PDB file of C-alpha atoms in Angstrom:
ATOM      1  CA  MET A  16      30.435   1.091 -14.876  1.00 88.00           C
ATOM      2  CA  LYS A  17      27.134   2.928 -14.429  1.00 95.00           C
ATOM      3  CA  THR A  18      24.235   1.066 -15.945  1.00 97.00           C
ATOM      4  CA  THR A  19      22.421   2.375 -18.994  1.00 97.00           C
ATOM      5  CA  ASP A  20      19.201   0.610 -17.991  1.00 97.00           C
ATOM      6  CA  PRO A  21      16.563   3.378 -17.834  1.00 97.00           C
ATOM      7  CA  VAL A  22      14.209   1.268 -15.724  1.00 97.00           C
ATOM      8  CA  ALA A  23      16.790   0.919 -12.959  1.00 98.00           C
ATOM      9  CA  LEU A  24      18.018   4.503 -13.280  1.00 98.00           C
ATOM     10  CA  ASN A  25      14.518   5.948 -12.872  1.00 98.00           C
ATOM     11  CA  GLU A  26      13.833   4.367  -9.473  1.00 98.00           C
ATOM     12  CA  TRP A  27      14.309   5.759  -5.961  1.00 98.00           C
ATOM     13  CA  TYR A  28      16.856   4.034  -3.707  1.00 98.00           C
ATOM     14  CA  ALA A  29      17.626   4.107   0.005  1.00 98.00           C
ATOM     15  CA  ILE A  30      21.411   4.524   0.171  1.00 98.00           C
ATOM     16  CA  GLU A  31      22.210   5.397   3.793  1.00 97.00           C
ATOM     17  CA  THR A  32      20.703   5.580   7.261  1.00 97.00           C
ATOM     18  CA  ALA A  33      19.841   9.282   7.416  1.00 96.00           C
ATOM     19  CA  ALA A  34      21.036   9.786  10.994  1.00 95.00           C
ATOM     20  CA  GLU A  35      24.505   8.528  10.042  1.00 95.00           C
ATOM     21  CA  VAL A  36      25.024  11.061   7.253  1.00 96.00           C
ATOM     22  CA  THR A  37      27.128  13.990   8.507  1.00 95.00           C
ATOM     23  CA  ALA A  38      29.264  16.773   7.071  1.00 92.00           C
ATOM     24  CA  ARG A  39      31.919  14.157   6.394  1.00 95.00           C
ATOM     25  CA  PRO A  40      31.234  12.703   2.915  1.00 94.00           C
ATOM     26  CA  ARG A  41      30.151   9.057   2.782  1.00 96.00           C
ATOM     27  CA  ALA A  42      31.019   7.054  -0.322  1.00 97.00           C
ATOM     28  CA  THR A  43      29.051   4.138  -1.708  1.00 98.00           C
ATOM     29  CA  ARG A  44      27.940   2.721  -5.072  1.00 98.00           C
ATOM     30  CA  LEU A  45      24.597   2.647  -6.798  1.00 98.00           C
ATOM     31  CA  LEU A  46      23.886   0.864 -10.085  1.00 98.00           C
ATOM     32  CA  GLY A  47      27.616   0.641 -10.842  1.00 97.00           C
ATOM     33  CA  GLN A  48      28.201   4.344 -10.130  1.00 98.00           C
ATOM     34  CA  ASP A  49      30.271   5.832  -7.273  1.00 98.00           C
ATOM     35  CA  ILE A  50      28.220   8.339  -5.289  1.00 98.00           C
ATOM     36  CA  VAL A  51      28.965  10.550  -2.286  1.00 98.00           C
ATOM     37  CA  SER A  52      26.489  11.840   0.294  1.00 98.00           C
ATOM     38  CA  GLU A  53      26.838  14.430   3.032  1.00 97.00           C
ATOM     39  CA  ARG A  54      24.765  16.741   5.206  1.00 96.00           C
ATOM     40  CA  ARG A  55      25.241  20.441   4.625  1.00 94.00           C
ATOM     41  CA  GLU A  56      25.408  23.103   7.338  1.00 91.00           C
ATOM     42  CA  ASP A  57      21.753  23.957   6.777  1.00 92.00           C
ATOM     43  CA  GLY A  58      20.806  20.310   7.450  1.00 90.00           C
ATOM     44  CA  ALA A  59      19.937  19.480   3.857  1.00 95.00           C
ATOM     45  CA  PHE A  60      21.377  16.396   2.190  1.00 97.00           C
ATOM     46  CA  LEU A  61      23.716  16.555  -0.784  1.00 98.00           C
ATOM     47  CA  VAL A  62      24.218  13.492  -2.999  1.00 98.00           C
ATOM     48  CA  ARG A  63      26.500  13.556  -6.049  1.00 98.00           C
ATOM     49  CA  GLU A  64      28.067  11.147  -8.509  1.00 98.00           C
ATOM     50  CA  ARG A  65      31.831  10.824  -8.314  1.00 97.00           C
ATOM     51  CA  ALA A  66      33.776  10.369 -11.554  1.00 95.00           C
ATOM     52  CA  ALA A  67      36.874   8.197 -11.959  1.00 92.00           C
ATOM     53  CA  ASP A  68      39.101  11.271 -11.592  1.00 93.00           C
ATOM     54  CA  GLY A  69      37.480  12.137  -8.254  1.00 92.00           C
ATOM     55  CA  SER A  70      35.455  15.079  -9.500  1.00 95.00           C
ATOM     56  CA  LEU A  71      31.889  15.406  -8.241  1.00 96.00           C
ATOM     57  CA  GLY A  72      28.854  15.958 -10.412  1.00 96.00           C
ATOM     58  CA  PRO A  73      25.790  18.142  -9.789  1.00 97.00           C
ATOM     59  CA  ALA A  74      23.428  17.461  -6.904  1.00 97.00           C
ATOM     60  CA  LEU A  75      21.139  14.477  -7.317  1.00 98.00           C
ATOM     61  CA  PRO A  76      17.584  14.409  -5.940  1.00 97.00           C
ATOM     62  CA  ALA A  77      17.703  13.606  -2.210  1.00 97.00           C
ATOM     63  CA  ARG A  78      14.864  12.761   0.168  1.00 97.00           C
ATOM     64  CA  GLU A  79      14.775  11.679   3.802  1.00 97.00           C
ATOM     65  CA  ARG A  80      12.072   9.142   4.545  1.00 97.00           C
ATOM     66  CA  TYR A  81      11.613   6.039   6.693  1.00 97.00           C
ATOM     67  CA  GLY A  82      14.886   6.719   8.490  1.00 97.00           C
ATOM     68  CA  CYS A  83      16.872   6.588   5.257  1.00 98.00           C
ATOM     69  CA  LEU A  84      18.401   8.924   2.711  1.00 98.00           C
ATOM     70  CA  TRP A  85      16.970   8.259  -0.749  1.00 98.00           C
ATOM     71  CA  THR A  86      18.251   9.285  -4.160  1.00 98.00           C
ATOM     72  CA  THR A  87      17.951   8.447  -7.844  1.00 98.00           C
ATOM     73  CA  LEU A  88      20.322   8.540 -10.804  1.00 98.00           C
ATOM     74  CA  GLY A  89      17.495   9.157 -13.254  1.00 97.00           C
ATOM     75  CA  GLN A  90      14.113  10.842 -13.429  1.00 96.00           C
ATOM     76  CA  PRO A  91      11.478   8.787 -11.586  1.00 96.00           C
ATOM     77  CA  ASN A  92       7.948   9.105 -12.919  1.00 91.00           C
ATOM     78  CA  ARG A  93       6.486   8.740  -9.427  1.00 92.00           C
ATOM     79  CA  ASP A  94       7.261   9.692  -5.841  1.00 94.00           C
ATOM     80  CA  LEU A  95       8.690   7.451  -3.143  1.00 96.00           C
ATOM     81  CA  LEU A  96       6.531   4.622  -1.916  1.00 96.00           C
ATOM     82  CA  VAL A  97       4.038   5.369   0.836  1.00 96.00           C
ATOM     83  CA  ILE A  98       4.113   3.297   4.034  1.00 97.00           C
ATOM     84  CA  GLU A  99       0.981   4.406   5.860  1.00 95.00           C
ATOM     85  CA  GLU A 100       1.999   2.698   9.101  1.00 95.00           C
ATOM     86  CA  ALA A 101       4.992   5.045   9.380  1.00 96.00           C
ATOM     87  CA  ALA A 102       2.604   7.884  10.216  1.00 95.00           C
ATOM     88  CA  GLU A 103       1.027   6.077  13.198  1.00 94.00           C
ATOM     89  CA  ALA A 104       2.556   7.580  16.315  1.00 92.00           C
ATOM     90  CA  ASP A 105       2.200   4.534  18.580  1.00 91.00           C
ATOM     91  CA  ARG A 106       4.289   2.246  16.386  1.00 93.00           C
ATOM     92  CA  ARG A 107       7.839   1.185  17.180  1.00 92.00           C
ATOM     93  CA  PHE A 108      10.239   2.143  14.404  1.00 94.00           C
ATOM     94  CA  VAL A 109      13.065  -0.388  14.197  1.00 92.00           C
ATOM     95  CA  PRO A 110      15.777   0.077  11.544  1.00 93.00           C
ATOM     96  CA  CYS A 111      17.714  -3.178  11.437  1.00 90.00           C
ATOM     97  CA  GLY A 112      21.024  -2.089   9.873  1.00 91.00           C
ATOM     98  CA  TRP A 113      22.564  -2.600   6.455  1.00 94.00           C
ATOM     99  CA  VAL A 114      23.709  -6.036   5.290  1.00 93.00           C
ATOM    100  CA  LYS A 115      25.807  -6.509   2.147  1.00 94.00           C
ATOM    101  CA  LEU A 116      24.964  -9.476  -0.074  1.00 95.00           C
ATOM    102  CA  ARG A 117      26.909 -10.891  -2.996  1.00 96.00           C
ATOM    103  CA  THR A 118      23.913 -11.401  -5.216  1.00 96.00           C
ATOM    104  CA  SER A 119      21.558  -9.355  -7.353  1.00 97.00           C
ATOM    105  CA  ALA A 120      18.888  -7.152  -5.814  1.00 97.00           C
ATOM    106  CA  PRO A 121      16.017  -8.988  -7.581  1.00 96.00           C
ATOM    107  CA  ARG A 122      17.207 -12.274  -6.055  1.00 94.00           C
ATOM    108  CA  VAL A 123      16.842 -10.694  -2.598  1.00 94.00           C
ATOM    109  CA  VAL A 124      13.277  -9.594  -3.375  1.00 95.00           C
ATOM    110  CA  GLU A 125      12.402 -13.047  -4.665  1.00 91.00           C
ATOM    111  CA  ASN A 126      13.772 -14.700  -1.534  1.00 87.00           C
ATOM    112  CA  PHE A 127      11.733 -12.354   0.664  1.00 88.00           C
ATOM    113  CA  LEU A 128       8.575 -13.434  -1.194  1.00 89.00           C
ATOM    114  CA  ASP A 129       9.327 -17.150  -0.823  1.00 80.00           C
ATOM    115  CA  MET A 130       7.425 -18.883   1.993  1.00 62.00           C
ATOM    116  CA  ALA A 131       8.464 -22.406   1.018  1.00 56.00           C
ATOM    117  CA  HIS A 132      11.931 -22.033   2.534  1.00 48.00           C
ATOM    118  CA  PHE A 133      10.662 -21.069   6.013  1.00 52.00           C
ATOM    119  CA  PRO A 134      10.747 -24.573   7.608  1.00 43.00           C
ATOM    120  CA  PHE A 135      14.179 -25.387   6.188  1.00 40.00           C
ATOM    121  CA  VAL A 136      16.073 -22.092   6.537  1.00 45.00           C
ATOM    122  CA  HIS A 137      14.291 -20.459   9.481  1.00 39.00           C
ATOM    123  CA  THR A 138      13.619 -23.657  11.420  1.00 44.00           C
ATOM    124  CA  ASP A 139      11.664 -23.168  14.664  1.00 42.00           C
ATOM    125  CA  ILE A 140      11.282 -19.446  13.953  1.00 47.00           C
ATOM    126  CA  LEU A 141       9.279 -18.865  10.760  1.00 47.00           C
ATOM    127  CA  GLY A 142       8.604 -22.513   9.986  1.00 40.00           C
ATOM    128  CA  ALA A 143       9.028 -26.118  11.108  1.00 43.00           C
ATOM    129  CA  GLU A 144       8.380 -29.613   9.899  1.00 53.00           C
ATOM    130  CA  PRO A 145       5.919 -31.199   9.298  1.00 51.00           C
ATOM    131  CA  HIS A 146       4.228 -27.881   8.357  1.00 48.00           C
ATOM    132  CA  THR A 147       6.003 -27.499   5.009  1.00 51.00           C
ATOM    133  CA  GLU A 148       3.109 -27.017   2.575  1.00 57.00           C
ATOM    134  CA  VAL A 149       2.397 -23.530   1.255  1.00 56.00           C
ATOM    135  CA  PRO A 150      -1.404 -23.177   1.038  1.00 65.00           C
ATOM    136  CA  ALA A 151      -2.803 -21.593  -2.112  1.00 73.00           C
ATOM    137  CA  TYR A 152      -2.767 -17.808  -2.152  1.00 82.00           C
ATOM    138  CA  ALA A 153      -3.451 -14.965  -4.597  1.00 88.00           C
ATOM    139  CA  SER A 154      -0.746 -12.953  -6.348  1.00 91.00           C
ATOM    140  CA  GLU A 155      -1.303 -10.198  -8.884  1.00 95.00           C
ATOM    141  CA  ILE A 156       0.047  -7.090 -10.564  1.00 97.00           C
ATOM    142  CA  ARG A 157      -2.147  -4.207  -9.406  1.00 97.00           C
ATOM    143  CA  ARG A 158      -2.192  -2.079 -12.523  1.00 96.00           C
ATOM    144  CA  ASP A 159      -3.746   0.975 -10.859  1.00 96.00           C
ATOM    145  CA  VAL A 160      -0.709   1.406  -8.596  1.00 96.00           C
ATOM    146  CA  ASP A 161       1.851  -0.609 -10.611  1.00 97.00           C
ATOM    147  CA  GLU A 162       2.746  -2.902  -7.710  1.00 97.00           C
ATOM    148  CA  VAL A 163       2.878  -6.651  -7.082  1.00 97.00           C
ATOM    149  CA  TRP A 164       0.727  -7.949  -4.213  1.00 96.00           C
ATOM    150  CA  ALA A 165       0.310 -11.406  -2.681  1.00 91.00           C
ATOM    151  CA  THR A 166      -2.716 -11.831  -0.427  1.00 90.00           C
ATOM    152  CA  ASN A 167      -4.427 -14.534   1.620  1.00 82.00           C
ATOM    153  CA  CYS A 168      -1.041 -16.065   2.431  1.00 79.00           C
ATOM    154  CA  THR A 169      -1.086 -18.403   5.428  1.00 77.00           C
ATOM    155  CA  PHE A 170       1.701 -20.365   7.022  1.00 62.00           C
ATOM    156  CA  PHE A 171       2.454 -22.084  10.328  1.00 67.00           C
ATOM    157  CA  GLN A 172       5.172 -20.247  12.240  1.00 59.00           C
ATOM    158  CA  PRO A 173       6.681 -21.451  15.547  1.00 59.00           C
ATOM    159  CA  ARG A 174       7.487 -17.817  16.497  1.00 54.00           C
ATOM    160  CA  ILE A 175       5.271 -15.332  14.755  1.00 52.00           C
ATOM    161  CA  ALA A 176       6.959 -12.323  16.362  1.00 51.00           C
ATOM    162  CA  ALA A 177       9.562 -11.368  18.952  1.00 49.00           C
ATOM    163  CA  THR A 178       6.788 -11.206  21.570  1.00 50.00           C
ATOM    164  CA  GLU A 179       5.667 -14.789  20.994  1.00 50.00           C
ATOM    165  CA  SER A 180       7.152 -18.121  22.066  1.00 54.00           C
ATOM    166  CA  SER A 181       4.424 -20.442  20.745  1.00 55.00           C
ATOM    167  CA  GLY A 182       3.404 -21.179  17.180  1.00 61.00           C
ATOM    168  CA  ASP A 183       0.276 -20.586  15.132  1.00 66.00           C
ATOM    169  CA  PHE A 184      -0.963 -20.233  11.571  1.00 68.00           C
ATOM    170  CA  VAL A 185      -0.488 -16.622  10.535  1.00 78.00           C
ATOM    171  CA  ARG A 186      -1.924 -14.562   7.708  1.00 82.00           C
ATOM    172  CA  LEU A 187       0.616 -12.643   5.640  1.00 86.00           C
ATOM    173  CA  THR A 188       0.391 -10.074   2.866  1.00 91.00           C
ATOM    174  CA  TYR A 189       3.304  -9.215   0.582  1.00 92.00           C
ATOM    175  CA  ARG A 190       3.759  -6.003  -1.408  1.00 96.00           C
ATOM    176  CA  VAL A 191       6.387  -5.078  -3.999  1.00 97.00           C
ATOM    177  CA  PRO A 192       5.991  -1.314  -4.578  1.00 97.00           C
ATOM    178  CA  SER A 193       9.142  -1.025  -6.712  1.00 96.00           C
ATOM    179  CA  PRO A 194      11.567  -3.518  -8.265  1.00 97.00           C
ATOM    180  CA  PHE A 195      13.997  -3.074  -5.346  1.00 97.00           C
ATOM    181  CA  VAL A 196      11.656  -2.687  -2.359  1.00 98.00           C
ATOM    182  CA  VAL A 197       9.552  -5.451  -0.829  1.00 96.00           C
ATOM    183  CA  MET A 198       7.207  -5.402   2.150  1.00 96.00           C
ATOM    184  CA  LEU A 199       5.460  -7.822   4.491  1.00 92.00           C
ATOM    185  CA  TYR A 200       2.304  -7.131   6.485  1.00 93.00           C
ATOM    186  CA  ARG A 201       1.353  -9.532   9.265  1.00 87.00           C
ATOM    187  CA  VAL A 202      -1.318  -9.538  11.957  1.00 82.00           C
ATOM    188  CA  CYS A 203       0.109  -8.107  15.141  1.00 80.00           C
ATOM    189  CA  PRO A 204      -0.127 -10.708  17.970  1.00 74.00           C
ATOM    190  CA  THR A 205      -0.724  -8.038  20.627  1.00 75.00           C
ATOM    191  CA  ALA A 206      -3.235  -6.069  18.512  1.00 78.00           C
ATOM    192  CA  PRO A 207      -5.139  -8.510  16.246  1.00 78.00           C
ATOM    193  CA  THR A 208      -7.003  -5.735  14.423  1.00 84.00           C
ATOM    194  CA  ARG A 209      -3.765  -4.136  13.187  1.00 87.00           C
ATOM    195  CA  LEU A 210      -0.898  -5.189  10.921  1.00 90.00           C
ATOM    196  CA  ASP A 211       2.818  -4.959  11.589  1.00 91.00           C
ATOM    197  CA  ALA A 212       4.670  -3.577   8.562  1.00 94.00           C
ATOM    198  CA  ILE A 213       8.166  -4.718   7.607  1.00 92.00           C
ATOM    199  CA  ALA A 214       9.950  -3.199   4.614  1.00 96.00           C
ATOM    200  CA  LEU A 215      13.189  -4.254   2.970  1.00 95.00           C
ATOM    201  CA  PHE A 216      15.013  -1.452   1.152  1.00 98.00           C
ATOM    202  CA  ILE A 217      17.620  -2.741  -1.297  1.00 98.00           C
ATOM    203  CA  GLN A 218      20.515  -0.725  -2.696  1.00 98.00           C
ATOM    204  CA  PRO A 219      21.769  -2.412  -5.901  1.00 98.00           C
ATOM    205  CA  MET A 220      25.465  -1.526  -5.917  1.00 98.00           C
ATOM    206  CA  GLU A 221      26.480  -3.710  -8.858  1.00 98.00           C
ATOM    207  CA  GLU A 222      24.699  -6.300 -10.989  1.00 97.00           C
ATOM    208  CA  GLU A 223      25.655  -9.008  -8.485  1.00 97.00           C
ATOM    209  CA  LEU A 224      26.264  -6.989  -5.308  1.00 97.00           C
ATOM    210  CA  CYS A 225      23.780  -5.146  -3.137  1.00 97.00           C
ATOM    211  CA  ARG A 226      23.054  -3.849   0.344  1.00 96.00           C
ATOM    212  CA  ALA A 227      19.740  -4.142   2.138  1.00 95.00           C
ATOM    213  CA  GLN A 228      18.164  -2.816   5.293  1.00 95.00           C
ATOM    214  CA  ALA A 229      14.945  -3.996   6.904  1.00 93.00           C
ATOM    215  CA  VAL A 230      12.874  -1.380   8.707  1.00 95.00           C
ATOM    216  CA  MET A 231       9.932  -2.352  10.877  1.00 92.00           C
ATOM    217  CA  TYR A 232       6.866  -0.440  12.059  1.00 95.00           C
ATOM    218  CA  LEU A 233       5.493  -2.536  14.896  1.00 92.00           C
ATOM    219  CA  VAL A 234       2.699  -2.400  17.432  1.00 89.00           C
ATOM    220  CA  ASP A 235       4.748  -3.698  20.356  1.00 84.00           C
ATOM    221  CA  ASP A 236       5.153  -1.978  23.720  1.00 81.00           C
ATOM    222  CA  VAL A 237       6.631  -5.053  25.387  1.00 81.00           C
ATOM    223  CA  SER A 238       9.808  -6.115  23.591  1.00 83.00           C
ATOM    224  CA  THR A 239      13.115  -4.367  24.041  1.00 85.00           C
ATOM    225  CA  HIS A 240      14.715  -2.719  21.035  1.00 84.00           C
ATOM    226  CA  THR A 241      17.505  -5.291  21.201  1.00 86.00           C
ATOM    227  CA  ALA A 242      15.048  -8.211  21.131  1.00 83.00           C
ATOM    228  CA  LEU A 243      13.249  -6.806  18.101  1.00 82.00           C
ATOM    229  CA  LEU A 244      16.517  -6.141  16.308  1.00 80.00           C
ATOM    230  CA  ASN A 245      17.961  -9.575  17.076  1.00 78.00           C
ATOM    231  CA  PHE A 246      14.806 -11.359  15.896  1.00 75.00           C
ATOM    232  CA  GLU A 247      14.953  -9.740  12.460  1.00 75.00           C
ATOM    233  CA  GLN A 248      18.733  -9.904  12.088  1.00 75.00           C
ATOM    234  CA  VAL A 249      18.840 -13.643  12.766  1.00 77.00           C
ATOM    235  CA  ILE A 250      16.283 -14.216  10.008  1.00 76.00           C
ATOM    236  CA  PHE A 251      18.045 -11.953   7.531  1.00 74.00           C
ATOM    237  CA  LEU A 252      21.461 -13.488   8.086  1.00 74.00           C
ATOM    238  CA  GLN A 253      19.977 -16.945   7.531  1.00 76.00           C
ATOM    239  CA  ASP A 254      18.549 -15.694   4.228  1.00 74.00           C
ATOM    240  CA  ARG A 255      21.908 -14.241   3.249  1.00 77.00           C
ATOM    241  CA  ILE A 256      23.457 -17.708   3.069  1.00 78.00           C
ATOM    242  CA  ILE A 257      20.700 -18.905   0.745  1.00 82.00           C
ATOM    243  CA  VAL A 258      20.646 -16.018  -1.730  1.00 82.00           C
ATOM    244  CA  GLU A 259      24.434 -15.844  -2.043  1.00 88.00           C
ATOM    245  CA  ASN A 260      24.491 -19.502  -3.090  1.00 85.00           C
ATOM    246  CA  GLN A 261      21.752 -19.319  -5.718  1.00 84.00           C
ATOM    247  CA  ARG A 262      22.863 -19.607  -9.335  1.00 84.00           C
ATOM    248  CA  PRO A 263      22.768 -17.643 -11.449  1.00 92.00           C
ATOM    249  CA  LEU A 264      23.161 -14.654  -9.149  1.00 94.00           C
ATOM    250  CA  ARG A 265      21.081 -12.543 -11.522  1.00 95.00           C
ATOM    251  CA  LEU A 266      17.374 -13.295 -11.611  1.00 94.00           C
ATOM    252  CA  PRO A 267      16.271 -15.163 -14.762  1.00 92.00           C
ATOM    253  CA  LEU A 268      13.142 -13.623 -16.276  1.00 91.00           C
ATOM    254  CA  GLU A 269      12.502 -16.316 -18.863  1.00 80.00           C
ATOM    255  CA  PRO A 270      10.280 -19.112 -17.417  1.00 63.00           C
ATOM    256  CA  ARG A 271      12.257 -21.880 -19.099  1.00 63.00           C
ATOM    257  CA  HIS A 272      15.364 -21.177 -17.011  1.00 56.00           C
ATOM    258  CA  GLU A 273      13.820 -22.237 -13.672  1.00 54.00           C
ATOM    259  CA  ILE A 274      10.788 -24.459 -13.141  1.00 52.00           C
ATOM    260  CA  PRO A 275       8.317 -22.891 -10.684  1.00 48.00           C
ATOM    261  CA  THR A 276       5.917 -24.703  -8.347  1.00 48.00           C
ATOM    262  CA  ARG A 277       2.574 -23.550  -6.969  1.00 46.00           C
ATOM    263  CA  ALA A 278       4.400 -22.080  -3.972  1.00 43.00           C
ATOM    264  CA  ASP A 279       6.388 -19.822  -6.330  1.00 69.00           C
ATOM    265  CA  LYS A 280       3.362 -17.875  -7.560  1.00 81.00           C
ATOM    266  CA  SER A 281       4.630 -14.547  -6.179  1.00 85.00           C
ATOM    267  CA  SER A 282       8.029 -15.080  -7.786  1.00 86.00           C
ATOM    268  CA  VAL A 283       6.410 -15.817 -11.137  1.00 89.00           C
ATOM    269  CA  VAL A 284       4.305 -12.656 -10.972  1.00 93.00           C
ATOM    270  CA  TYR A 285       7.272 -10.562  -9.825  1.00 95.00           C
ATOM    271  CA  ARG A 286       9.393 -11.815 -12.725  1.00 93.00           C
ATOM    272  CA  ARG A 287       6.584 -11.160 -15.189  1.00 93.00           C
ATOM    273  CA  TRP A 288       6.267  -7.610 -13.828  1.00 96.00           C
ATOM    274  CA  LEU A 289      10.016  -6.972 -14.200  1.00 96.00           C
ATOM    275  CA  LYS A 290       9.960  -8.368 -17.725  1.00 95.00           C
ATOM    276  CA  GLU A 291       7.040  -6.110 -18.672  1.00 96.00           C
ATOM    277  CA  LYS A 292       8.984  -3.136 -17.336  1.00 96.00           C
ATOM    278  CA  GLY A 293      12.045  -4.150 -19.343  1.00 96.00           C
ATOM    279  CA  LEU A 294      14.396  -4.224 -16.326  1.00 97.00           C
ATOM    280  CA  ARG A 295      17.865  -5.453 -17.295  1.00 96.00           C
ATOM    281  CA  PHE A 296      19.945  -4.599 -14.229  1.00 97.00           C
ATOM    282  CA  GLY A 297      20.415  -7.669 -12.029  1.00 96.00           C
ATOM    283  CA  THR A 298      18.468  -9.967 -14.343  1.00 96.00           C
ATOM    284  CA  THR A 299      19.022 -12.320 -17.250  1.00 91.00           C
ATOM    285  CA  GLY A 300      16.926 -12.887 -20.350  1.00 72.00           C
ATOM    286  CA  GLN A 301      16.128  -9.283 -21.224  1.00 64.00           C
ATOM    287  CA  PRO A 302      17.184  -7.817 -24.582  1.00 54.00           C
ATOM    288  CA  GLY A 303      19.872  -5.152 -24.618  1.00 45.00           C
TER     289      GLY A 303
END
């Protein structure tokens, strides 16, 4: 059943890889609602809700950006997020493919923000013992843009990118521009004055079911497309095991339900932000 949560309804969502949308309708779900997308003869996208009897509703807003088709079931009060790196012509654009996860979308965002699991889940890639401590970092809600940011994050990573085979301490910055999109910026090993940008677009299909696709904008003229894709897919599939086994599947927003540590600062701020917004979809502890 389609959610009645206005916070979730009034967001933009990536629902398909734009290049894969053709004149043949593609069916999926968004926020508990069946939707159908297709490309018209004039090249424009058409996205509509599909009722239980098979009838199709009026056209929904549709945008093509960052290699994806985006839509909304409500009336967003702001435009799609801006990824400035996407406009830089020398960057490699790497869409990593959709992965379905049996968990809530906010749980996926929270996992993306969590550095503490690197040595134990992504062993010898993003982390390794004995480097298990998460150094102190800053996390805040930036009120002027209504986003969550975590800055001055550092962590030892055995492989900081697909181009690297040795480890080092890396500086990371996290950004949550909407409740269902999360980004990572990291110093590019081959261009230390620039940042690679990795975004995770999450399509919340049901309260406890979602799809997600990572897209990367990289400064890398060495690696093959396959190497870049494999590097990210291995990491994401390792994360999938973790998030699908967390309980509850919906993200608790009340602090008493899960005890945070210093390393969970970003998660705490993200949950506070969602609670302030009044998001109910995919969470627990909100009224209504």
